[in-house]
XYZ file of C-alpha atoms in Angstrom:
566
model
C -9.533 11.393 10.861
C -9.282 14.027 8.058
C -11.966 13.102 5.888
C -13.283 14.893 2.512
C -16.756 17.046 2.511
C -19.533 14.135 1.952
C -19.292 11.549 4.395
C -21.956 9.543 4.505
C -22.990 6.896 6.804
C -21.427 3.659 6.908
C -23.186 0.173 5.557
C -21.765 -2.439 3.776
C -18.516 -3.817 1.945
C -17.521 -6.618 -0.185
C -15.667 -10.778 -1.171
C -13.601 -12.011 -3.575
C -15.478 -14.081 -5.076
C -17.837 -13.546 -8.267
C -20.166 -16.547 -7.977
C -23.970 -15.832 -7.503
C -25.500 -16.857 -3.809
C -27.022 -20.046 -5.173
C -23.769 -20.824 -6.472
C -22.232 -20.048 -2.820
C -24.616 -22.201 -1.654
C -24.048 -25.306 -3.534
C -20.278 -25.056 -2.902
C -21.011 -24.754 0.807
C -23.195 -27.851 0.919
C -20.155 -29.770 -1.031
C -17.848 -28.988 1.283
C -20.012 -29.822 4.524
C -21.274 -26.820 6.124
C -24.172 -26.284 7.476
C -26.220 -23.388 6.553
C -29.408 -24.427 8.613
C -27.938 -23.164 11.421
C -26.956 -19.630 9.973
C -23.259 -18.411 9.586
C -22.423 -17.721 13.127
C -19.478 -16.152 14.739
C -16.011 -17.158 13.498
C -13.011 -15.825 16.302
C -9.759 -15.733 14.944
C -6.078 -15.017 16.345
C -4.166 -11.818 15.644
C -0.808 -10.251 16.788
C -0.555 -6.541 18.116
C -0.449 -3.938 15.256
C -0.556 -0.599 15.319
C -2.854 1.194 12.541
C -5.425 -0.170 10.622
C -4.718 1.926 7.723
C -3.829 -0.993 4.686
C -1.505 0.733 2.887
C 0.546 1.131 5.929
C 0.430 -2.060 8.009
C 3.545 -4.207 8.448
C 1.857 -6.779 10.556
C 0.777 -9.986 8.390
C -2.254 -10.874 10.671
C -4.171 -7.471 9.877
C -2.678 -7.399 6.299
C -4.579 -10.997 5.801
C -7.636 -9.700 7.462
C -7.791 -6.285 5.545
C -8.581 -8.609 2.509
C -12.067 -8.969 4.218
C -12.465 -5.661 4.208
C -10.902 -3.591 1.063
C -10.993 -4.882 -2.224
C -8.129 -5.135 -5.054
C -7.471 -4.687 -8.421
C -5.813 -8.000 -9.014
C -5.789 -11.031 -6.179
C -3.925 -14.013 -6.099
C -4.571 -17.270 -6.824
C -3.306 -20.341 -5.138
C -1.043 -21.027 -8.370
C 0.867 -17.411 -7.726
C -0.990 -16.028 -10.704
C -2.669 -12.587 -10.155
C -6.182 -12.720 -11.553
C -8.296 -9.711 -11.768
C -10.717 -8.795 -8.836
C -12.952 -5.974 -9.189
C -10.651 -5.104 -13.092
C -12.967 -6.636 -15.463
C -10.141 -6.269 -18.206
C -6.730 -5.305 -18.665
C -4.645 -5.099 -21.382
C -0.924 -3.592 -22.543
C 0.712 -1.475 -25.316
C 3.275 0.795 -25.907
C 5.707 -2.060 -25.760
C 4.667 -2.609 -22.144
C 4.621 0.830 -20.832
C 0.795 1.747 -20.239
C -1.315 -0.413 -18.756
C -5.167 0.052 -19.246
C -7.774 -1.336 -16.826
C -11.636 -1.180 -16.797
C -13.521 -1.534 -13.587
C -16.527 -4.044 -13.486
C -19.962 -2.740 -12.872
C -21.621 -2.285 -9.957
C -19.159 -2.286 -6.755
C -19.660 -0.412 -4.139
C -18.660 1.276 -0.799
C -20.165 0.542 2.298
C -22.016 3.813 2.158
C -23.313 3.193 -1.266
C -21.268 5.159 -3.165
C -19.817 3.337 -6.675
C -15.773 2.949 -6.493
C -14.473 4.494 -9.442
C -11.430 5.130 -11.374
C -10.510 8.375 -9.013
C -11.002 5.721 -6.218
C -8.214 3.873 -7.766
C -6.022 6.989 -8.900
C -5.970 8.776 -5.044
C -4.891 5.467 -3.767
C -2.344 4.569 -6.253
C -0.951 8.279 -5.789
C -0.483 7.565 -2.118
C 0.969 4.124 -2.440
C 3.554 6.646 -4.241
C 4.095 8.810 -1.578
C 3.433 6.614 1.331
C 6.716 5.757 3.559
C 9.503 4.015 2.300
C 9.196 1.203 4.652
C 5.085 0.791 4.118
C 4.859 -2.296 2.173
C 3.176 -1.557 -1.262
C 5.833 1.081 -1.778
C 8.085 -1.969 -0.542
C 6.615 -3.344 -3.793
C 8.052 -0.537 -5.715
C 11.290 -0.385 -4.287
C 12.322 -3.991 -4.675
C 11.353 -4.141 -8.648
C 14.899 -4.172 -11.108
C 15.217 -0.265 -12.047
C 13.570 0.763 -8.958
C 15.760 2.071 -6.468
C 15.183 3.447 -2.880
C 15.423 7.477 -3.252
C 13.627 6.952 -6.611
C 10.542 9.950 -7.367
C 7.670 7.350 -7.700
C 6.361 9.761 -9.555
C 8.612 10.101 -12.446
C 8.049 5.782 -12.493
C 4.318 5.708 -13.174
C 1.197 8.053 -13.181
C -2.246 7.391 -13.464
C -4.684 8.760 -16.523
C -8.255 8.838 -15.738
C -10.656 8.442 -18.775
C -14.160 8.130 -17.675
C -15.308 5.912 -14.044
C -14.593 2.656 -15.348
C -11.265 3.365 -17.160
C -8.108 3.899 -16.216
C -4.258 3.692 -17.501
C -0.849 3.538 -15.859
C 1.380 4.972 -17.768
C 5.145 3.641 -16.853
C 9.059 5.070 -17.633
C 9.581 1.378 -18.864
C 7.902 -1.949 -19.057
C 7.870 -3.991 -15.791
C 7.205 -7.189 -15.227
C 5.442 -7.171 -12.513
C 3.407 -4.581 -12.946
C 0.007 -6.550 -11.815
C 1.639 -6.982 -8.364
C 2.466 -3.064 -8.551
C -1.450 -2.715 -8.992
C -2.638 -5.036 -6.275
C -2.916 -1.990 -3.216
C -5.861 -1.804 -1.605
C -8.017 0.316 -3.025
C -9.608 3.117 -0.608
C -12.430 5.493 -1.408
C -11.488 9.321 -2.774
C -14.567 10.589 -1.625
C -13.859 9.621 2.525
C -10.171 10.514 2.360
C -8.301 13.100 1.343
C -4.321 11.916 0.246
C -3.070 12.699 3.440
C -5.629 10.685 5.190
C -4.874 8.063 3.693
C -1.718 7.942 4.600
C -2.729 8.326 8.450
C -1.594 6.040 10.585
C -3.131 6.448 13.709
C -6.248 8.414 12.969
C -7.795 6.170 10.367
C -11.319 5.009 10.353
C -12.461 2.272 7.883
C -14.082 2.506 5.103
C -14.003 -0.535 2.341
C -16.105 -1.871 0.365
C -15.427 -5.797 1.108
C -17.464 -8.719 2.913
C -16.967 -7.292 6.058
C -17.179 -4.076 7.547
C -15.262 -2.931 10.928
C -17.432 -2.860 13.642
C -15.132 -2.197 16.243
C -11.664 -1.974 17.296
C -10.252 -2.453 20.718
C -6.860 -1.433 20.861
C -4.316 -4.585 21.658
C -7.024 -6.620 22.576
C -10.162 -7.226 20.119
C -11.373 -6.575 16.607
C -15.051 -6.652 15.380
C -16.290 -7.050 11.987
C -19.655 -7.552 10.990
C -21.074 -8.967 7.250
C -21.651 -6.720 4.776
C -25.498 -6.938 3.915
C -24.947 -4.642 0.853
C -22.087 -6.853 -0.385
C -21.970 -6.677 -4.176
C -20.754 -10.203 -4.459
C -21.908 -13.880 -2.710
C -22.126 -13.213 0.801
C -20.353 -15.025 3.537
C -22.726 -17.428 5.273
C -20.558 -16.389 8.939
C -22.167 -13.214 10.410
C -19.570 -12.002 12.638
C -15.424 -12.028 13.017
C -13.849 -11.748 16.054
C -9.977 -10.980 16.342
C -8.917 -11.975 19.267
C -5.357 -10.127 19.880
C -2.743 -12.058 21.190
C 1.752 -11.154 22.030
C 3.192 -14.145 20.119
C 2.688 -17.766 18.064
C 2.613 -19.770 21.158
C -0.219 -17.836 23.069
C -2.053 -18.192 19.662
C -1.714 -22.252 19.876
C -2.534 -22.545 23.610
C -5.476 -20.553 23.075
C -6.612 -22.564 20.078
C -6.253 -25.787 22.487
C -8.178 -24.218 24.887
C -11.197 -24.063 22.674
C -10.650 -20.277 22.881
C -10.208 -19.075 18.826
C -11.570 -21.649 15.606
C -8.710 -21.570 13.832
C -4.769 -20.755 13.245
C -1.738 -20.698 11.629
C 1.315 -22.796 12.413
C 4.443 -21.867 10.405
C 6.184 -24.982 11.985
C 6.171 -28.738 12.262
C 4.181 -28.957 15.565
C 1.053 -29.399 13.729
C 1.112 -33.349 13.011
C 0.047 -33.920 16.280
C -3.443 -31.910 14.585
C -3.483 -34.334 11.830
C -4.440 -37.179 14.609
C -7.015 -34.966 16.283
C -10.572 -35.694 15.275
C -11.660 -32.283 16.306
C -9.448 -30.382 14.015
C -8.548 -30.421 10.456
C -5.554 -29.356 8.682
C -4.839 -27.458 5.694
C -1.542 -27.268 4.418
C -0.550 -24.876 1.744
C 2.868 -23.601 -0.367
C 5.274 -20.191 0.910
C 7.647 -18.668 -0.756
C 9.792 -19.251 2.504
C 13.222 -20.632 1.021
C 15.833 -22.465 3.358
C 19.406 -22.109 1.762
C 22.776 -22.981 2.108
C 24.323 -19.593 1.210
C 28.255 -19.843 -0.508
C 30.243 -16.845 -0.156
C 31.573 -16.379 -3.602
C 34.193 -14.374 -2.711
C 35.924 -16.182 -0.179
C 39.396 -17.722 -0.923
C 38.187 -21.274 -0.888
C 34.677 -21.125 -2.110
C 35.694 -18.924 -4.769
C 36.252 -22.116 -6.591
C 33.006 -22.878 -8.861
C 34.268 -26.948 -9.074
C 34.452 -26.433 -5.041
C 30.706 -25.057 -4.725
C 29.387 -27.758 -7.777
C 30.441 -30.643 -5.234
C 28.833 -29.066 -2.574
C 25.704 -28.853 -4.159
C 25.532 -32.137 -5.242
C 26.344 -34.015 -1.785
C 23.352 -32.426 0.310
C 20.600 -34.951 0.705
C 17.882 -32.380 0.825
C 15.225 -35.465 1.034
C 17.004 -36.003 4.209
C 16.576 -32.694 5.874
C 12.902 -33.065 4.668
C 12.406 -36.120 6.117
C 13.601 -34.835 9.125
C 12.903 -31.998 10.346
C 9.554 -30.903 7.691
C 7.301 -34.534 8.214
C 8.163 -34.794 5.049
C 5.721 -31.846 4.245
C 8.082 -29.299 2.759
C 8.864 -29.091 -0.692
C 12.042 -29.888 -2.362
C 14.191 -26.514 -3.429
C 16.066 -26.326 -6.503
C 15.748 -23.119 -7.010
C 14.078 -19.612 -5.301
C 11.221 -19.970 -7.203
C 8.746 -22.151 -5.331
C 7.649 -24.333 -8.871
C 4.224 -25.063 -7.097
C 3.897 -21.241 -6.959
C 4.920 -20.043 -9.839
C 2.044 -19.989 -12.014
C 3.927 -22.322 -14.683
C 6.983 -20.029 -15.485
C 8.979 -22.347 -13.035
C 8.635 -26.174 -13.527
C 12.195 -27.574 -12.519
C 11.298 -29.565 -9.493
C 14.503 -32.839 -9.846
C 17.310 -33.553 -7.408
C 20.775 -33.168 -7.963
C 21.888 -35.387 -4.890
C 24.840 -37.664 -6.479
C 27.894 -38.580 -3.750
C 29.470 -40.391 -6.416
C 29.251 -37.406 -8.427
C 30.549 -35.181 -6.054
C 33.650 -37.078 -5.458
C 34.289 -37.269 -9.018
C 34.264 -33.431 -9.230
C 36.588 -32.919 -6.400
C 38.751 -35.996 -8.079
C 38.958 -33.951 -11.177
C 39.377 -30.487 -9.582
C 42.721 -32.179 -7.688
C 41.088 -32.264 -3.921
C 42.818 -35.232 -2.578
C 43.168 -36.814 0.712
C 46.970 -36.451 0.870
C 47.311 -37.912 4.475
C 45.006 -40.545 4.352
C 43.123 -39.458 7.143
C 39.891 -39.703 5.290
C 39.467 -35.978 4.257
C 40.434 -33.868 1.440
C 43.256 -31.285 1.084
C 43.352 -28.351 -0.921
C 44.319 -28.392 -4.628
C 48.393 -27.484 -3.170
C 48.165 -29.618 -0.570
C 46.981 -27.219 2.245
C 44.363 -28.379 4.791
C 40.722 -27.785 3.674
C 38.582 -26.807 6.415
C 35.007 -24.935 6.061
C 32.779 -23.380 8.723
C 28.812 -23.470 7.971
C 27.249 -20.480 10.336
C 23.522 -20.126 11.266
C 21.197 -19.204 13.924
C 21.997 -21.088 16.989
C 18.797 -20.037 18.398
C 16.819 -21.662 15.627
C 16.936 -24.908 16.364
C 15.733 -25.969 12.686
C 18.147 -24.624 11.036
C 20.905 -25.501 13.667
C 19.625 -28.650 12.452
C 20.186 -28.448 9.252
C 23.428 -27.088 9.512
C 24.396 -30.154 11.309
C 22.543 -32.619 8.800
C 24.764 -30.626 5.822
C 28.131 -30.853 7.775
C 27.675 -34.819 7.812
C 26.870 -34.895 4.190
C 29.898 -33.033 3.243
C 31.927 -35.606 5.620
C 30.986 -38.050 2.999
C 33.189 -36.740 0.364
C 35.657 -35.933 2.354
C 35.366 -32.596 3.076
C 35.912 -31.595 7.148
C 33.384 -28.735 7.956
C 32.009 -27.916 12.014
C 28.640 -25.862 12.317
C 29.226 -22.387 14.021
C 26.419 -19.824 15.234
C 27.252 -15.812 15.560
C 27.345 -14.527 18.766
C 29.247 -11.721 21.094
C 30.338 -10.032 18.122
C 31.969 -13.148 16.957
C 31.909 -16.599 15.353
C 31.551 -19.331 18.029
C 31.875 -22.581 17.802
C 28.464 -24.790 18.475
C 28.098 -25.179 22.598
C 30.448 -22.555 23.640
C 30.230 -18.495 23.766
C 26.920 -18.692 25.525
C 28.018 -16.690 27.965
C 29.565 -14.089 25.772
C 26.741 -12.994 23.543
C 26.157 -9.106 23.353
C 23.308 -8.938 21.231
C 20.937 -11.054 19.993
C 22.524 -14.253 18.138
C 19.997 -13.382 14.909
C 21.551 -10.398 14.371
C 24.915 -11.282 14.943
C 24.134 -13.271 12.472
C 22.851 -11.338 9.543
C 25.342 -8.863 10.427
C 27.820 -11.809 9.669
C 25.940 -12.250 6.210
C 25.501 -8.548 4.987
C 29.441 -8.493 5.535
C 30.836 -10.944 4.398
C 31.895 -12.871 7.232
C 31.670 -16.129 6.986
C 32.337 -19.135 4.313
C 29.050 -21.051 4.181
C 25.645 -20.184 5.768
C 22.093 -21.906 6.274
C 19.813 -19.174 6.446
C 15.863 -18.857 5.526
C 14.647 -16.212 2.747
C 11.428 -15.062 2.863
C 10.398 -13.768 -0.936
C 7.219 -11.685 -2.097
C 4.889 -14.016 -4.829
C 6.861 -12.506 -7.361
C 9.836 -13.164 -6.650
C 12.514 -10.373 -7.979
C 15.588 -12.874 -8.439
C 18.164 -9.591 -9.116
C 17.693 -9.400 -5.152
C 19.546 -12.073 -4.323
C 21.243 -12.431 -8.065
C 21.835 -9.401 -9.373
C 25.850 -7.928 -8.807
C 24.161 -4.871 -7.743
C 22.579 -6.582 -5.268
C 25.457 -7.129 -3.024
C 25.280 -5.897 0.463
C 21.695 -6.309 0.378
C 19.834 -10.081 -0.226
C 22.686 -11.042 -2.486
C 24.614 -12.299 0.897
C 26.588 -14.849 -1.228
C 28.190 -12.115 -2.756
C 27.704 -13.324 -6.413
C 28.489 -11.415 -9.815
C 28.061 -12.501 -12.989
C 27.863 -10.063 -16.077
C 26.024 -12.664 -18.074
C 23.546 -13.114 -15.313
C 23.129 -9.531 -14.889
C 21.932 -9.267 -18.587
C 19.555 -12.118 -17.893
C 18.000 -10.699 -14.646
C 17.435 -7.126 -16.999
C 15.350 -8.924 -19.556
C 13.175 -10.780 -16.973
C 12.549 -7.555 -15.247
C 10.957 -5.944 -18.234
C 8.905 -9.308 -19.551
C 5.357 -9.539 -19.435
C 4.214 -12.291 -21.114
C 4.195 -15.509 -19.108
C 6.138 -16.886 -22.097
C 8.559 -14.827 -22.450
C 9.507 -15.077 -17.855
C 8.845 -18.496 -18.865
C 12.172 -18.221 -21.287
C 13.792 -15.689 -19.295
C 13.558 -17.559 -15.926
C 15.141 -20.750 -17.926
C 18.016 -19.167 -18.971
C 18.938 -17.395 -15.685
C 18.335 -21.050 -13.840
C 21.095 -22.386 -15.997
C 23.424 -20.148 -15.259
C 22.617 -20.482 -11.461
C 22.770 -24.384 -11.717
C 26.372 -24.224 -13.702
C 27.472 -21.257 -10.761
C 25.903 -22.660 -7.401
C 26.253 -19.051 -5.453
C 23.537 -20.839 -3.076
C 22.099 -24.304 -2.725
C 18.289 -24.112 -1.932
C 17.227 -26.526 0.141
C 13.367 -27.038 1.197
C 10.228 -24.160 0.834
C 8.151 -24.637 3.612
C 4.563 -25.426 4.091
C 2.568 -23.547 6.502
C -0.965 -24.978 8.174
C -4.305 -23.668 8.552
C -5.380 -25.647 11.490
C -9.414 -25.386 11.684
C -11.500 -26.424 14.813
C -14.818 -28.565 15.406
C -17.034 -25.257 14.951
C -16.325 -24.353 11.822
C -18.195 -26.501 9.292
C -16.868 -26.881 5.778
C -13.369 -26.824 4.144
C -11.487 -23.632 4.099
C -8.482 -23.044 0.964
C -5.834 -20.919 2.247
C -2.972 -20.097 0.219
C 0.086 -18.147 0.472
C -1.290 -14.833 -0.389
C -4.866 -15.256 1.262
C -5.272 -17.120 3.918
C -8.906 -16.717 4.605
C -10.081 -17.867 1.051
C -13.266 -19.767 1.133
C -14.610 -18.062 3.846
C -17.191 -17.587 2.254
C -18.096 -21.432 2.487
C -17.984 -22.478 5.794
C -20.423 -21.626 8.663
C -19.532 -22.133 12.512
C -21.842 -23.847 15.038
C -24.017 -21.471 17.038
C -21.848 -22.985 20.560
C -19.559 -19.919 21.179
C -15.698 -20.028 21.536
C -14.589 -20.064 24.956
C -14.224 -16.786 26.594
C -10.496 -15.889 27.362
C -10.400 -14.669 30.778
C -9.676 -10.840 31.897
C -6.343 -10.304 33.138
């Protein structure tokens, strides 16, 4: 690793938590661990990745467990809202442009050096200059005025005044300029710039709960509590990562007693919810199912057309379903239970009788009498919905939407991209060239296709001109929408700060979307943290963190089982 002069020896890290270890305690005894015992050795699942370098790490099982091991600026709570973390205070001025921080007292590295404000400066610099494609310059790239190409460094700069204090000085105000100061934070006086951006040879050092022990490439990862934590100390001793190819060797090896906990990102975990050996934890995403409109097709150019739509699809339905009635109703991109109380519009617009009567008024008729509408001249109205055939779910719901529309009268036949072209459901297996998913977004980033059900996966703040924005087009804007007043909209909620004032902002550009209907949202999905016997005490992931409250549970001294050498 390229390391500056003055490496010292590694020992400890740090949580994210601020309570005091008698506090920890108490909490822990609430929730039903056992401390007698001592913390034990908690082994959890993780999918191949390649570096271990934070900045740079696409995969989302490392990414959650880096939060063990670097600390933040700002964190996120289960609400959506970032909070501070080791920023004691923030504050704006210049009409949103500079952004001051100051660092609390007394945090650490793991070699007893204090982080600082040039800490914070070096990393922010290489978030800057780090690949396009890294994910906190992901971050950059997808906030309104932002473009790919952009010199980062012409957008914001950091201004050192003394170790605890710090501004970010901006071109213009952004609204989400917490989230653009929630990188891990990595210590100036290890790394040089360029070794920070390393991503193979890249040796950890953090300042968090838990420090790296060891790292066995594609099969195991170590970590070890940090005894010179500067916060309430874990009561588990040890981590182990057990490395694993995909989701379903993860599950069988959490049924064979082999890893204490897990993930599952589908509806296979109510038969968990029966199992007195495990307990579940379900929490919000910011994973959006949609029925996608193209805007610019002949037919669905017609807003009266779209407004029918929407209101025929029984999304309770689809819920019911196909999501154990665990996901949560969409209205909107903005998951409401996630949006730290700028979003609160959680009704349903489902209203057959309401539907018809648009179509009645917009002069669809059923001219033939063969129980489905015509066009407004009399021409046959037919629609195609397109999806993944290889996702069953949303196959599903494709199918579920189809027979809704069939109740006002409007033919429609689910279709799946394959071969280079659009086939109809059960036929073209044996034609398929390339992988159905992306014949499919191909399909979607051109244009090529009427309606779709597709699934949108969003950041916590969700930047709306993505999929919104007329500019947008060609990128997550697949229905192909443009509206000038919405454009204007989508500019002033990209330079708010103020909760109040997204609050207002957000309003405003949801009734334009309701009146418009470019998509219809449909359900945002509820992952699972599915816990074992050994671990003792109530764990509350969230969408951002999934190992929060770690820090109060213990795990029985009886070890996972072994997974056997291959």
């Amino acid at each position: 690793m390229k390391k500056c002069k003055g490496l010292l020896l590694l020992l400890c890290l740090l949580l994210l938590t601020s309570c005091s270890l008698g506090e920890s305690k108490k909490v822990v005894e609430e929730k039903g661990a056992d401390s007698s015992q001592g913390g034990g050795t908690l082994t959890v699942p993780l999918t191949n990745f390649d570096t271990l370098n934070p900045l740079l790490t696409q995969n989302r099982s490392y990414f959650q467990l880096s939060h063990l091991l670097f600390d933040r600026l700002f964190e996120y709570e289960g609400s959506g809202r970032l909070v501070p973390s080791i920023a004691e205070h923030v504050e704006t001025s210049d009409e949103g442009r500079r952004v001051s921080v100051t660092l609390r007292k007394g945090i650490y590295w793991q070699d007893g050096t204090p982080i600082t404000t040039k800490d914070v400066a070096a990393t922010f610099n290489a978030v800057k200059h780090a690949p396009e494609e890294s994910p906190y310059q992901q971050l950059f790239r997808r906030t309104p005025g932002i473009g790919a190409g952009t010199n980062l460094d012409t957008v914001a700069k950091a201004v050192i005044f003394d170790d605890r204090n710090i501004d970010f000085e901006f071109n213009q105000a952004y609204g989400n300029y917490l989230e653009l100061l929630s990188f891990p934070i990595l210590p100036a006086h290890i790394y040089s710039e360029e070794a920070m951006l390393d991503p193979e040879d890249f040796d950890v050092v953090g300042s968090g709960p838990f420090l790296l022990k060891k790292w066995e490439k594609n099969k195991k990862v170590f970590l070890e509590k940090n005894p010179n934590y500067y916060g309430s100390l874990p009561y588990i001793d040890e981590i182990v990562g057990l490395i694993f190819p995909d989701q379903a060797a993860i599950q069988q090896a959490y049924d064979a007693g082999q890893i204490d906990l897990f993930v599952v990102d589908d509806y296979t975990w109510d038969r968990y919810k029966s199992d007195e050996k495990s307990k579940v934890e379900p929490y919000e995403t910011q994973r959006v199912e949609v029925v996608s409109m193209n805007t610019q097709d002949p037919v669905l150019s017609d807003v009266q057309l779209r407004q029918a739509l929407d209101l025929a699809i029984n999304k309770e339905r689809i819920i019911d379903s196909l999501y154990l009635s665990q996901g949560t109703m969409a209205n909107f991109f903005i998951n409401p239970k996630l949006s730290a109380g700028t979003f609160a519009k959680e009704e349903s617009y489902l209203s057959v009788d309401g539907a018809m009567n648009v179509l009645d008024r917009a002069g669809y008729k059923d001219v033939d009498g063969d129980g489905f509408r015509e066009g407004k001249n009399g021409e046959a109205l037919n629609l195609t919905i397109l999806t993944n055939g290889e996702n069953h779910r949303l196959k599903t719901e494709a199918q579920l939407v189809s027979e809704d529309l069939k109740k006002i009268g409007i033919r429609s036949r689910v279709a799946f991209a394959g071969g280079g072209e659009v086939s109809e459901e059960g036929e073209g297996a044996e034609k398929k060239q390339e992988p159905q998913a992306d014949s499919f977004a191909r399909a979607l980033q051109s244009g090529g296709y009427q309606m779709a059900v597709v699934g949108m996966d969003f950041s916590a703040v969700v930047n709306l001109s993505q999929v919104l924005s007329s500019g947008g087009i060609g990128g997550m804007n697949i229905s192909r929408y443009s509206n000038p007043a919405m454009d204007e909209e989508l500019k002033n909620l990209a330079h708010a700060q103020k909760d109040s004032e997204r609050k207002e902002s957000i309003d405003k550009i949801y009734k334009i979307f309701r009146d418009d209907v470019p998509y219809v949202p449909l359900v945002f999905k509820q992952n699972v943290l599915v816990t074992g016997p050994r671990v003792k005490g109530r764990m509350r992931p969230n969408a951002f963190y999934v190992f929060k409250g770690i820090d109060d549970v213990t795990v029985s001294n009886q070890p996972a089982k072994e997974t056997k050498e291959k």
